[in-house]
Amino acid sequence: MYKGKARAHTNIALIKYWGKADKEFIIPMNNSLSLTLDAFYTETMVTFSETFTQDTFYLDGARQDEKNTKKVSQFLDLVRSLAQKDLFATVESQNFVPTAAGLASSASGLSALAGACNAALELNLSDQDLSRLARRGSGSACRSIYGGFVEWEKGQDDASSFAKVVPSDQWEDDLAMIFILINDQQKDVSSRDGMERTVETSVFYDGWLKTSPIDLQTAKEAIAEKDFEKLGTVTEANGLKMHGTTLGATPPFTYWSPESLTAMNRVREIRQMGLPCYFTMDAGPNVKVLCQKKDVKQILEQLEQSFNKEQLTCAFSGPGLEYLETDVTA
Ligand code: DP6
């Protein structure tokens, strides 16, 4: 029996990953840059055993159906071939998200699973190789191997596409991200399907490809200069641009709901009041607000005028992958 357990935190991209150059290996079209957060994480235990006759997947204590188990099994297949061990596994995952937040993410899930497998099968993968492995499960997961600011270098193949820490002199410790929960339902168009449709059909995708490297450069400069306004401005612009591409797809789609627009407008108003804050959104209607730790209290007070307290969660910079236990009794 081979058992391993790991914890990984979610990350939110400031410069988005949006589009794959290679769907099988999950090689992205553009580099992305994220902030790993403390408030949302996944703990996963994996047990490989000769006695199992199939893979089984439990999420928050509930046994998952064939469809959800299949995704996990496909990832386990990669691990089995790496380890050259033909053993079925039981995967038990727990998502830690503040009550009703509904913000469970594939980034923390797949990086925790990669870490748990690394421990269980004693693969001794370097962080770089672990990032490459997590990437095969879900692109954004490759960034959750590390804490703080992280860049995913697109590379050009399986060997060269992985994430790495962006030097920041711990500036991330001064920052915060407030989540405005608009809706905790499953999204209509998954990020995987949404980015595929965009790459294949959006008339605006060229603009995305041309300008996201410039946005990335600006974000990295802002981090090096600890210039919050610069980082926030490019974060907001890059997110809006990503969402713009979905409107030019066939058929067109959007992740925004009316409440998302309300939230974005509130953020702009709060900024105009002199409190620096900037929004970003991913493949769903929830809005995330990047701000400085010192302003969190005042920004929350403002947001509470438009949203319930339960809709608001504050997160700070979080750590990279953590190993929790390993037990190998061959
Ligand atoms: C909008 O990593 O979920 O959150 O690689 O297909 O699993 P797959 O997609 P996923 O996409 C994340 C897209 C995004 C932007 C980002 O996190 O960079």
Short mmCIF file of C-alpha atoms and ligand atoms in Angstrom, two decimals:
data_model
loop_
_atom_site.label_atom_id
_atom_site.label_comp_id
_atom_site.label_asym_id
_atom_site.label_seq_id
_atom_site.Cartn_x
_atom_site.Cartn_y
_atom_site.Cartn_z
CA MET A 1 0.00 0.00 0.00
CA TYR A 2 1.27 3.45 -0.91
CA LYS A 3 -0.31 6.45 0.74
CA GLY A 4 0.41 10.18 0.44
CA LYS A 5 -1.35 13.37 1.42
CA ALA A 6 -0.82 16.95 0.30
CA ARG A 7 -2.39 20.38 0.62
CA ALA A 8 -2.48 22.95 -2.18
CA HIS A 9 -3.92 26.46 -2.24
CA THR A 10 -5.84 27.97 -5.07
CA ASN A 11 -4.46 30.77 -7.19
CA ILE A 12 -6.08 33.61 -9.09
CA ALA A 13 -4.51 34.82 -12.31
CA LEU A 14 -3.76 38.52 -12.63
CA ILE A 15 -2.62 37.88 -16.21
CA LYS A 16 -4.88 35.12 -17.49
CA TYR A 17 -4.20 31.78 -19.14
CA TRP A 18 -6.75 31.67 -21.93
CA GLY A 19 -6.25 29.18 -24.75
CA LYS A 20 -4.26 26.05 -25.43
CA ALA A 21 -1.65 25.50 -28.11
CA ASP A 22 -1.76 21.76 -27.31
CA LYS A 23 -4.86 20.25 -25.73
CA GLU A 24 -3.40 16.87 -24.85
CA PHE A 25 -0.37 18.21 -23.01
CA ILE A 26 -2.05 21.46 -21.90
CA ILE A 27 0.51 23.81 -23.37
CA PRO A 28 -0.93 27.34 -23.21
CA MET A 29 -0.98 29.99 -25.91
CA ASN A 30 0.36 32.66 -23.55
CA ASN A 31 2.27 33.00 -20.28
CA SER A 32 0.15 33.78 -17.23
CA LEU A 33 0.83 35.23 -13.78
CA SER A 34 -1.04 34.50 -10.57
CA LEU A 35 -1.23 35.07 -6.86
CA THR A 36 -1.58 31.99 -4.64
CA LEU A 37 -4.11 32.60 -1.85
CA ASP A 38 -4.43 31.39 1.71
CA ALA A 39 -8.22 31.22 2.08
CA PHE A 40 -9.07 28.41 -0.34
CA TYR A 41 -7.30 25.09 -0.46
CA THR A 42 -7.66 21.38 -1.08
CA GLU A 43 -6.28 18.48 0.94
CA THR A 44 -6.00 15.22 -0.92
CA MET A 45 -5.01 11.77 0.22
CA VAL A 46 -4.25 9.10 -2.33
CA THR A 47 -3.84 5.41 -1.55
CA PHE A 48 -2.57 2.96 -4.17
CA SER A 49 -3.07 -0.72 -3.35
CA GLU A 50 -2.81 -4.15 -4.96
CA THR A 51 -6.16 -4.99 -3.39
CA PHE A 52 -8.15 -2.28 -5.26
CA THR A 53 -9.97 -3.33 -8.42
CA GLN A 54 -10.82 0.20 -9.62
CA ASP A 55 -10.11 3.88 -8.96
CA THR A 56 -12.45 5.53 -6.49
CA PHE A 57 -12.81 9.26 -5.84
CA TYR A 58 -14.39 10.91 -2.79
CA LEU A 59 -14.89 14.67 -2.70
CA ASP A 60 -15.83 16.17 0.67
CA GLY A 61 -16.81 12.69 1.83
CA ALA A 62 -19.13 11.92 -1.07
CA ARG A 63 -18.28 9.19 -3.54
CA GLN A 64 -18.14 10.71 -7.01
CA ASP A 65 -19.89 9.42 -10.13
CA GLU A 66 -18.21 7.85 -13.13
CA LYS A 67 -17.74 11.16 -14.97
CA ASN A 68 -15.90 12.89 -12.11
CA THR A 69 -13.90 9.76 -11.31
CA LYS A 70 -12.81 9.47 -14.94
CA LYS A 71 -10.98 12.82 -14.82
CA VAL A 72 -9.10 11.70 -11.73
CA SER A 73 -8.38 8.28 -13.27
CA GLN A 74 -6.90 9.89 -16.38
CA PHE A 75 -4.54 11.87 -14.20
CA LEU A 76 -3.68 8.75 -12.19
CA ASP A 77 -2.83 7.02 -15.48
CA LEU A 78 -0.08 9.59 -16.04
CA VAL A 79 1.25 8.99 -12.56
CA ARG A 80 1.08 5.21 -12.93
CA SER A 81 3.09 5.38 -16.11
CA LEU A 82 5.66 7.72 -14.50
CA ALA A 83 6.01 5.38 -11.52
CA GLN A 84 5.72 2.23 -13.63
CA LYS A 85 3.23 0.88 -11.14
CA ASP A 86 -0.02 -0.62 -12.26
CA LEU A 87 -2.12 -0.06 -9.15
CA PHE A 88 -5.60 1.31 -8.70
CA ALA A 89 -6.11 4.09 -6.18
CA THR A 90 -8.57 5.70 -3.80
CA VAL A 91 -8.48 9.48 -3.83
CA GLU A 92 -10.04 11.39 -0.93
CA SER A 93 -10.21 15.15 -1.39
CA GLN A 94 -11.47 17.82 0.92
CA ASN A 95 -12.07 21.33 -0.35
CA PHE A 96 -11.62 24.04 2.26
CA VAL A 97 -13.59 27.05 1.19
CA PRO A 98 -15.39 29.47 3.48
CA THR A 99 -19.03 28.46 4.00
CA ALA A 100 -21.16 28.71 0.88
CA ALA A 101 -18.37 30.32 -1.08
CA GLY A 102 -18.68 27.79 -3.89
CA LEU A 103 -15.24 28.71 -5.11
CA ALA A 104 -13.65 25.27 -5.18
CA SER A 105 -11.10 25.27 -7.92
CA SER A 106 -9.42 22.80 -10.18
CA ALA A 107 -6.10 24.57 -9.54
CA SER A 108 -5.88 23.55 -5.87
CA GLY A 109 -7.50 20.17 -6.55
CA LEU A 110 -5.14 18.99 -9.24
CA SER A 111 -2.00 20.34 -7.62
CA ALA A 112 -2.90 18.65 -4.31
CA LEU A 113 -3.49 15.41 -6.21
CA ALA A 114 -0.15 15.72 -8.00
CA GLY A 115 1.58 16.31 -4.65
CA ALA A 116 -0.19 13.40 -2.96
CA CYS A 117 0.83 11.05 -5.79
CA ASN A 118 4.41 12.31 -5.66
CA ALA A 119 4.54 11.46 -1.96
CA ALA A 120 2.68 8.13 -2.14
CA LEU A 121 4.73 6.65 -4.96
CA GLU A 122 7.97 8.28 -3.81
CA LEU A 123 8.46 9.85 -7.21
CA ASN A 124 10.76 12.49 -5.73
CA LEU A 125 9.73 14.97 -8.39
CA SER A 126 11.35 18.40 -8.27
CA ASP A 127 8.95 21.34 -7.94
CA GLN A 128 9.46 22.01 -11.63
CA ASP A 129 8.50 18.47 -12.59
CA LEU A 130 5.61 18.55 -10.16
CA SER A 131 4.39 21.75 -11.81
CA ARG A 132 4.59 20.00 -15.19
CA LEU A 133 2.64 17.04 -13.83
CA ALA A 134 -0.07 19.21 -12.22
CA ARG A 135 -0.35 21.10 -15.53
CA ARG A 136 -1.47 17.88 -17.25
CA GLY A 137 -4.45 17.73 -14.86
CA SER A 138 -5.48 21.37 -15.20
CA GLY A 139 -3.38 24.19 -16.62
CA SER A 140 -3.85 26.62 -13.76
CA ALA A 141 -2.87 23.87 -11.27
CA CYS A 142 0.77 24.15 -12.34
CA ARG A 143 0.89 27.58 -10.65
CA SER A 144 -0.44 26.30 -7.30
CA ILE A 145 2.77 24.36 -6.62
CA TYR A 146 4.26 27.69 -5.51
CA GLY A 147 3.17 30.41 -3.10
CA GLY A 148 2.97 34.16 -3.74
CA PHE A 149 3.38 35.53 -7.27
CA VAL A 150 3.86 32.78 -9.85
CA GLU A 151 4.42 32.85 -13.59
CA TRP A 152 3.54 29.94 -15.87
CA GLU A 153 5.98 29.99 -18.75
CA LYS A 154 4.17 28.57 -21.72
CA GLY A 155 7.25 26.86 -23.16
CA GLN A 156 6.70 24.86 -26.33
CA ASP A 157 6.30 21.28 -25.15
CA ASP A 158 5.77 19.09 -22.11
CA ALA A 159 9.35 19.57 -20.91
CA SER A 160 9.43 23.36 -21.16
CA SER A 161 5.96 24.38 -19.91
CA PHE A 162 5.92 24.94 -16.15
CA ALA A 163 5.44 27.56 -13.46
CA LYS A 164 8.04 29.39 -11.38
CA VAL A 165 8.12 31.92 -8.59
CA VAL A 166 8.25 35.60 -9.55
CA PRO A 167 10.80 37.37 -7.31
CA SER A 168 8.89 39.95 -5.30
CA ASP A 169 10.74 40.65 -2.06
CA GLN A 170 7.58 39.34 -0.28
CA TRP A 171 5.54 42.29 -1.58
CA GLU A 172 2.56 39.90 -1.87
CA ASP A 173 2.34 40.02 1.94
CA ASP A 174 1.09 43.61 1.62
CA LEU A 175 -1.72 42.63 -0.76
CA ALA A 176 -5.16 41.07 -0.42
CA MET A 177 -7.94 39.76 -2.61
CA ILE A 178 -11.59 40.14 -1.69
CA PHE A 179 -13.94 37.63 -3.29
CA ILE A 180 -17.44 38.82 -4.10
CA LEU A 181 -19.59 35.72 -4.39
CA ILE A 182 -22.27 36.28 -6.99
CA ASN A 183 -23.27 32.72 -7.63
CA ASP A 184 -22.06 29.34 -6.44
CA GLN A 185 -23.72 27.27 -9.15
CA GLN A 186 -21.70 25.21 -11.62
CA LYS A 187 -20.70 27.33 -14.59
CA ASP A 188 -22.55 26.93 -17.91
CA VAL A 189 -19.39 26.90 -20.02
CA SER A 190 -16.36 25.38 -18.30
CA SER A 191 -13.06 27.20 -18.63
CA ARG A 192 -11.82 24.28 -20.73
CA ASP A 193 -14.69 24.52 -23.23
CA GLY A 194 -14.77 28.31 -23.12
CA MET A 195 -11.12 28.75 -24.00
CA GLU A 196 -11.36 26.13 -26.75
CA ARG A 197 -14.33 27.86 -28.36
CA THR A 198 -12.53 31.20 -28.08
CA VAL A 199 -9.29 29.98 -29.68
CA GLU A 200 -11.18 28.31 -32.51
CA THR A 201 -13.73 30.99 -33.31
CA SER A 202 -13.25 34.36 -31.60
CA VAL A 203 -12.54 37.24 -33.94
CA PHE A 204 -10.94 39.01 -30.95
CA TYR A 205 -8.49 36.24 -30.06
CA ASP A 206 -5.68 37.79 -32.14
CA GLY A 207 -5.84 40.92 -30.03
CA TRP A 208 -5.54 38.78 -26.91
CA LEU A 209 -2.48 36.98 -28.23
CA LYS A 210 -0.79 40.18 -29.36
CA THR A 211 -1.25 42.07 -26.12
CA SER A 212 -1.12 39.55 -23.27
CA PRO A 213 2.73 39.34 -23.42
CA ILE A 214 2.83 43.12 -23.03
CA ASP A 215 0.44 42.93 -20.06
CA LEU A 216 2.63 40.23 -18.51
CA GLN A 217 5.71 42.41 -18.87
CA THR A 218 3.90 45.35 -17.28
CA ALA A 219 2.74 43.15 -14.37
CA LYS A 220 6.27 41.88 -13.75
CA GLU A 221 7.62 45.43 -13.79
CA ALA A 222 4.91 46.49 -11.34
CA ILE A 223 5.89 43.66 -8.99
CA ALA A 224 9.58 44.56 -9.23
CA GLU A 225 8.74 48.23 -8.56
CA LYS A 226 6.07 47.40 -5.90
CA ASP A 227 3.77 49.70 -7.83
CA PHE A 228 0.26 48.73 -6.79
CA GLU A 229 -1.58 51.06 -9.14
CA LYS A 230 0.37 49.70 -12.09
CA LEU A 231 -0.28 46.07 -11.11
CA GLY A 232 -3.97 46.70 -10.46
CA THR A 233 -4.49 48.62 -13.69
CA VAL A 234 -2.96 45.90 -15.85
CA THR A 235 -4.77 43.14 -13.90
CA GLU A 236 -8.14 44.75 -14.51
CA ALA A 237 -7.40 45.47 -18.17
CA ASN A 238 -6.12 41.96 -18.85
CA GLY A 239 -9.15 40.33 -17.24
CA LEU A 240 -11.56 42.52 -19.21
CA LYS A 241 -9.72 41.68 -22.40
CA MET A 242 -10.02 37.95 -21.72
CA HIS A 243 -13.74 38.33 -21.16
CA GLY A 244 -13.97 40.44 -24.31
CA THR A 245 -12.75 37.51 -26.40
CA THR A 246 -15.78 35.42 -25.42
CA LEU A 247 -18.14 37.95 -27.01
CA GLY A 248 -16.41 37.51 -30.36
CA ALA A 249 -16.74 33.70 -30.33
CA THR A 250 -19.24 31.61 -32.28
CA PRO A 251 -21.62 31.11 -30.61
CA PRO A 252 -20.84 34.11 -28.40
CA PHE A 253 -20.96 33.70 -24.64
CA THR A 254 -20.18 35.56 -21.44
CA TYR A 255 -19.43 34.62 -17.85
CA TRP A 256 -20.86 37.89 -16.57
CA SER A 257 -24.16 38.20 -14.78
CA PRO A 258 -25.91 41.50 -13.99
CA GLU A 259 -24.53 41.26 -10.44
CA SER A 260 -20.99 40.91 -11.81
CA LEU A 261 -21.44 44.28 -13.51
CA THR A 262 -22.79 45.78 -10.31
CA ALA A 263 -19.71 44.52 -8.50
CA MET A 264 -17.31 45.84 -11.13
CA ASN A 265 -18.98 49.25 -10.99
CA ARG A 266 -18.78 49.31 -7.20
CA VAL A 267 -15.05 48.60 -7.40
CA ARG A 268 -14.61 51.52 -9.79
CA GLU A 269 -16.60 53.80 -7.47
CA ILE A 270 -14.57 52.76 -4.44
CA ARG A 271 -11.41 53.46 -6.41
CA GLN A 272 -12.69 56.90 -7.32
CA MET A 273 -13.19 57.56 -3.61
CA GLY A 274 -9.43 57.20 -3.26
CA LEU A 275 -9.17 53.58 -2.12
CA PRO A 276 -7.03 51.72 -4.67
CA CYS A 277 -8.72 48.45 -5.74
CA TYR A 278 -9.08 46.60 -9.02
CA PHE A 279 -11.24 43.68 -10.17
CA THR A 280 -10.67 40.50 -12.09
CA MET A 281 -12.95 37.61 -13.10
CA ASP A 282 -12.46 34.03 -14.22
CA ALA A 283 -14.74 31.53 -15.96
CA GLY A 284 -17.74 32.38 -13.79
CA PRO A 285 -19.72 35.38 -12.48
CA ASN A 286 -17.79 35.93 -9.22
CA VAL A 287 -15.67 39.07 -8.94
CA LYS A 288 -12.31 39.20 -7.19
CA VAL A 289 -10.92 42.49 -5.94
CA LEU A 290 -7.18 43.06 -5.69
CA CYS A 291 -6.27 45.58 -3.03
CA GLN A 292 -3.66 46.41 -0.41
CA LYS A 293 -3.90 44.82 3.02
CA LYS A 294 -3.96 48.23 4.72
CA ASP A 295 -7.16 49.18 2.86
CA VAL A 296 -9.09 45.91 3.34
CA LYS A 297 -11.23 47.12 6.25
CA GLN A 298 -12.39 50.27 4.48
CA ILE A 299 -13.00 48.50 1.16
CA LEU A 300 -15.02 45.79 2.90
CA GLU A 301 -17.12 48.47 4.61
CA GLN A 302 -17.88 49.95 1.21
CA LEU A 303 -18.66 46.60 -0.41
CA GLU A 304 -20.97 45.71 2.49
CA GLN A 305 -23.24 48.54 1.35
CA SER A 306 -23.97 46.57 -1.84
CA PHE A 307 -23.44 42.93 -0.84
CA ASN A 308 -24.24 40.68 2.13
CA LYS A 309 -21.40 39.92 4.49
CA GLU A 310 -21.72 36.21 3.53
CA GLN A 311 -20.93 37.12 -0.06
CA LEU A 312 -17.59 38.66 0.87
CA THR A 313 -14.44 36.70 1.70
CA CYS A 314 -11.00 38.16 2.13
CA ALA A 315 -7.88 36.22 1.16
CA PHE A 316 -4.18 36.95 1.50
CA SER A 317 -1.10 35.53 -0.13
CA GLY A 318 -0.82 31.79 0.48
CA PRO A 319 1.92 29.14 0.46
CA GLY A 320 2.92 26.57 -2.13
CA LEU A 321 2.30 22.83 -1.98
CA GLU A 322 2.61 21.24 1.47
CA TYR A 323 3.09 17.54 2.22
CA LEU A 324 0.99 16.22 5.08
CA GLU A 325 1.76 12.53 5.48
CA THR A 326 3.30 9.60 3.67
CA ASP A 327 2.92 5.94 4.51
CA VAL A 328 4.50 3.30 2.36
CA THR A 329 4.16 -0.31 3.43
CA ALA A 330 5.09 -2.31 0.40
C1 DP6 B 1 -9.99 31.79 -16.60
O1 DP6 B 1 -6.83 25.76 -15.63
O2 DP6 B 1 -9.32 25.57 -15.32
O3 DP6 B 1 -9.18 30.73 -14.64
O4 DP6 B 1 -6.32 23.76 -18.28
O5 DP6 B 1 -8.56 23.33 -19.24
O6 DP6 B 1 -8.08 22.70 -16.87
P1 DP6 B 1 -7.78 23.67 -18.01
O7 DP6 B 1 -8.31 25.10 -17.57
P2 DP6 B 1 -8.18 25.89 -16.20
O8 DP6 B 1 -8.38 27.39 -16.77
C2 DP6 B 1 -8.25 28.52 -15.98
C3 DP6 B 1 -8.68 29.71 -16.77
C4 DP6 B 1 -8.86 30.99 -15.99
C5 DP6 B 1 -7.59 31.85 -16.06
C6 DP6 B 1 -6.40 31.41 -15.26
O9 DP6 B 1 -6.56 30.80 -14.17
O10 DP6 B 1 -5.29 31.72 -15.69
#
